[in-house]
Amino acid sequence: MHLNSIHPRLPLVGLLVLASQLMVACGGSSGETPDPTTDPSVVGSEAPSADDQPITEDPAFNNAVGFSVVREPGARLAVVEVDPEISDATFELGLPEAVITVPEGVDTTTNQAPFFEDLQNLTVEAGEIIEIVYRPQDPEGELPGMFPEKLPQGGTFDDNFDGSKTFRWQPLQMDVGILKFTVTALDPENSLYRTSQPILIKTVLPEDLSSIPNVAPTLDTLLTYTARVNDPVVFELKGIDLNGTVPTLEVPNLPAGATFNQHPRFEEVFVLKFTPTTVGETVIDVLARDSVDSSLTTTEAVSLSVLAADAFDRDGSALKALASNRNVQIGFAALQSFYHQPDGAIYASTAAQEYDIVTPENSMKMDYLNPEPGRYQFAATDNLVAFANANAMAVHGHPLVWYRQLPTWITSSVVAERETHMSEYIERVMTRYADDVSVWDVINEPMADDGSLRDSVWLEAMGSEYIDKALTQARTLAPAAAILINEFDIGFAGPKFDGLVELVDGLQERDVPLDGIGFQMHVFTSFNQFDELEANFAQIAARDLDIYITELDVSLDGSATIVEQAAAYQQVVNICLEQVRCKAIQTWGLTDQYSFRSNFDPLLFDRAYQAKPAYGAVQDALSVN
Ligand code: G3I
């Protein structure tokens, strides 16, 4: 957990409670100056505001070593995500349609999909316990298996050992709103032949609020972390109370020298900071106390595996030393706010030892950076730049113009005003980081799979010219930086790559500035189109453009081994090195711990920051001359 993932779901009541909690959270117990920018009139103003300047963060809240950290000044919501709760109108339409997945080879005339009978949407009062029996049927008469897509907090899905299972759940205040609950039935003959049936559960408040039981608060789930002895560790501990109130957190036995402070912006978060001085498993009990009934508590253990410093030693030369001999940069995409994670210090030192270029994985996306008109959140990117500067790393800005991760105020904006919004945004961001960023993904993912331009709010507003305009503006604002179009699924032959080449040819005919193409390369171990990758690189190079491998990761698919993964990395690096226009190789993330595809362990470092065979393979590829 870090602070940008504090409120995954904002039910109606929760949202109101949360907003008021956040307003009072300002100042916290850190002794920092209360935010002067909570004037609601600032929000919604179109003009960029000076109130967005980050302020120094008390070091008790981070584990940064060698650079200092700033934070957002205000207590306002980090991201105003009005993620659409399902509307009442949708609820009234009745049971959502089932989704049937038919794998290749299934003849649906002789084998029909499993299905559920007797399910319907339901309305429940907070505090009531619901029980729904699921009994999937198979037209061929066998008993289908089943599993729920995701259980709401406190929900269970119990086997009745007669072919049915029962979903039991007691929604509380935090669940007020409409929840989509999906169960998937598996065809008895082919478990990939599936029917996923959602139901909508609408939770409302009862008239008598005292009828809702008060439950004990809990601690938000944490991962398993590894730290290096004598490195500072911070745990952002978040209390959760399904009744919608804010629990207090306590650490009965604070480790020696530890600090424990309420977060200055998020009332439900407490930050524990300490420096483990001995190797081994450290376990710390954290007690969450109910704010209404102080006798209601739960205690949860937070654990950390502390390894000796030499456990992180690696054989051979650092990747950046090897890469620099081969005239390429080597880098990674940085987890947002890694210095707020328990293992942030070893994260930072691993990155600093190995890499000389870094991309912010998320903090430069428009929904985060500019969540409301005129309001910017620069702190996370400022911190990454400070980290990069302290460690002689170049910064690769990502992404300026993209169809995803847009704030609602852009997606719902008047079409005729979007060009102004785009150019104001580009100007604000590029100007701020002009001295720090050497490569920009100006246009991200403009192509559709069929080679046409992908539909987007920008295409809708300006047609294909949005690309010309953004690149031209970018060149003016950062004349010395490399400006790129960054795209995925172009590492092999096909209409998407052909469409991209056509786009590039058009830009060049019109003299639109462009320095290179970013090949993302999110591949699986089964990827084997290396000849096509080489040929695509050659086509880009033939257009006098540079090539950047921007988002490389190799996911383990099926029974693939980490040795096969290493071989794929090695081939991609070799192909880059054989192409003189290939300027950089960046992996999308540093460690499997935080990869966006962490289920597939796609990176060079495992969750405990140990180098995998892929690391050695990249070293080998970079070493051969
Ligand atoms: O910050 C919110 C948090 O407030 C919320 O509670 C939480 C709930 O899921 O989500 C948090 O944001 C998530 C964010 O990652 C940070 O973890 C977003 O939902 C999630 O969509 C976002 O995913 C990122 C994705 O781009 C979309 O922006 C991935 O981390 C990131 O690896 C991925 O990166 C993209 C490149 O930018 C472009 N190329 C493809 C690549 C992989 O999809």
XYZ file of N, CA, C and O and ligand atoms in Angstrom, residues 2-9 79 81 336 361-362 365 368 398-399 402 404-405 444-445 486 488 520 522 551 588 595-596, ligand 1:
163
model
N 0.552 2.193 -0.789
C 1.113 3.518 -0.596
C -0.029 4.485 -0.749
O -1.148 4.105 -1.062
N 0.252 5.755 -0.527
C -0.879 6.649 -0.327
C -1.743 6.888 -1.543
O -2.824 7.414 -1.417
N -1.278 6.474 -2.693
C -2.150 6.669 -3.842
C -3.094 5.505 -4.008
O -3.873 5.442 -4.908
N -2.976 4.526 -3.118
C -3.894 3.405 -3.259
C -4.721 3.266 -1.985
O -5.123 2.195 -1.599
N -4.943 4.389 -1.345
C -5.633 4.308 -0.070
C -7.114 4.011 -0.187
O -7.667 3.296 0.636
N -7.751 4.507 -1.185
C -9.210 4.338 -1.257
C -9.622 3.637 -2.530
O -10.041 4.254 -3.480
N -9.463 2.302 -2.548
C -9.740 1.596 -3.771
C -11.211 1.705 -4.192
O -11.517 1.636 -5.358
N -12.100 1.857 -3.258
C -13.509 1.863 -3.605
C -14.122 2.965 -2.765
O -13.850 3.074 -1.581
N -6.444 11.758 -5.609
C -7.022 11.666 -6.945
C -8.529 11.658 -6.773
O -9.054 10.866 -6.012
N -11.333 10.377 -7.939
C -11.784 9.360 -8.865
C -13.254 9.177 -8.640
O -13.655 8.600 -7.636
N 5.853 4.402 -8.191
C 5.556 5.715 -7.605
C 5.768 5.663 -6.088
O 5.304 4.756 -5.416
N 6.732 5.261 -13.473
C 5.739 4.294 -13.973
C 4.341 4.912 -14.013
O 3.567 4.625 -14.922
N 4.024 5.743 -13.046
C 2.663 6.282 -13.006
C 2.544 7.769 -12.683
O 1.538 8.384 -13.020
N 1.302 10.480 -15.195
C 0.091 10.277 -15.992
C -0.896 11.384 -15.669
O -0.950 11.886 -14.538
N -3.218 11.517 -12.619
C -2.561 11.756 -11.339
C -2.000 13.180 -11.268
O -2.213 13.905 -10.285
N 7.103 10.189 -19.097
C 6.106 9.266 -19.673
C 4.771 9.463 -19.007
O 4.731 9.463 -17.784
N 3.698 9.562 -19.705
C 3.512 9.905 -21.102
C 2.820 11.254 -21.148
O 2.063 11.579 -20.234
N -1.856 10.597 -23.987
C -2.245 9.187 -23.973
C -3.758 9.120 -23.929
O -4.406 10.057 -23.428
N -5.342 6.791 -22.187
C -5.777 6.225 -20.888
C -5.330 7.115 -19.745
O -4.550 8.029 -19.908
N -5.795 6.738 -18.533
C -5.398 7.439 -17.303
C -5.601 8.946 -17.447
O -4.728 9.719 -17.082
N 1.745 8.536 -26.661
C 1.768 7.169 -26.163
C 0.617 6.370 -26.768
O -0.545 6.798 -26.709
N 0.973 5.241 -27.353
C -0.003 4.261 -27.842
C -1.055 4.866 -28.768
O -2.253 4.745 -28.513
N 5.606 6.246 -28.400
C 5.846 5.002 -27.672
C 4.645 4.081 -27.912
O 3.507 4.501 -27.778
N 2.957 -0.226 -28.013
C 3.097 -1.648 -27.656
C 2.679 -2.541 -28.826
O 2.023 -2.088 -29.770
N 7.612 -0.837 -26.614
C 7.359 -1.171 -25.203
C 7.896 -2.553 -24.826
O 8.554 -2.714 -23.824
N 6.248 -5.558 -23.801
C 5.687 -6.383 -22.722
C 5.422 -7.751 -23.353
O 4.421 -7.935 -24.031
N 9.714 -0.463 -22.274
C 8.930 -1.081 -21.196
C 9.113 -2.590 -21.200
O 8.151 -3.358 -21.085
N 10.177 -2.588 -17.412
C 8.991 -1.914 -16.864
C 8.822 -2.322 -15.402
O 8.031 -3.189 -15.053
N 5.819 -5.342 -9.887
C 5.519 -5.300 -11.325
C 4.021 -5.201 -11.552
O 3.224 -5.785 -10.808
N 3.640 -4.509 -12.629
C 2.202 -4.466 -12.939
C 1.723 -5.845 -13.380
O 0.529 -6.104 -13.416
O -3.559 5.281 -7.524
C -4.725 4.475 -7.610
C -5.346 4.311 -6.299
O -5.815 5.555 -5.850
C -6.459 3.275 -6.377
O -6.931 3.037 -5.128
C -5.931 1.969 -6.943
C -7.008 0.914 -7.106
O -6.676 -0.032 -8.086
O -5.406 2.222 -8.174
C -4.322 3.129 -8.135
O -3.900 3.418 -9.385
C -3.468 2.352 -10.165
C -2.059 2.694 -10.617
O -1.646 1.752 -11.565
C -1.072 2.715 -9.464
O -0.976 1.457 -8.893
C -4.410 2.302 -11.342
O -5.673 1.856 -10.915
C -3.850 1.345 -12.352
O -4.660 1.410 -13.524
C -2.442 1.761 -12.716
O -1.960 0.824 -13.620
C -0.871 1.286 -14.388
C -1.275 1.255 -15.855
O -0.169 1.591 -16.661
C -2.356 2.264 -16.153
O -1.880 3.552 -16.001
C 0.295 0.356 -14.142
O 0.753 0.497 -12.804
C 1.424 0.695 -15.107
O 2.431 -0.269 -15.021
C 0.882 0.685 -16.534
O 1.900 1.094 -17.394
C 1.582 1.109 -18.774
C 2.366 2.233 -19.415
O 2.088 3.446 -18.775
C 2.063 2.340 -20.899
N 2.304 1.078 -21.535
C 1.636 -0.071 -20.966
C 1.975 -0.193 -19.482
C 1.346 -1.432 -18.891
O -0.054 -1.366 -18.913
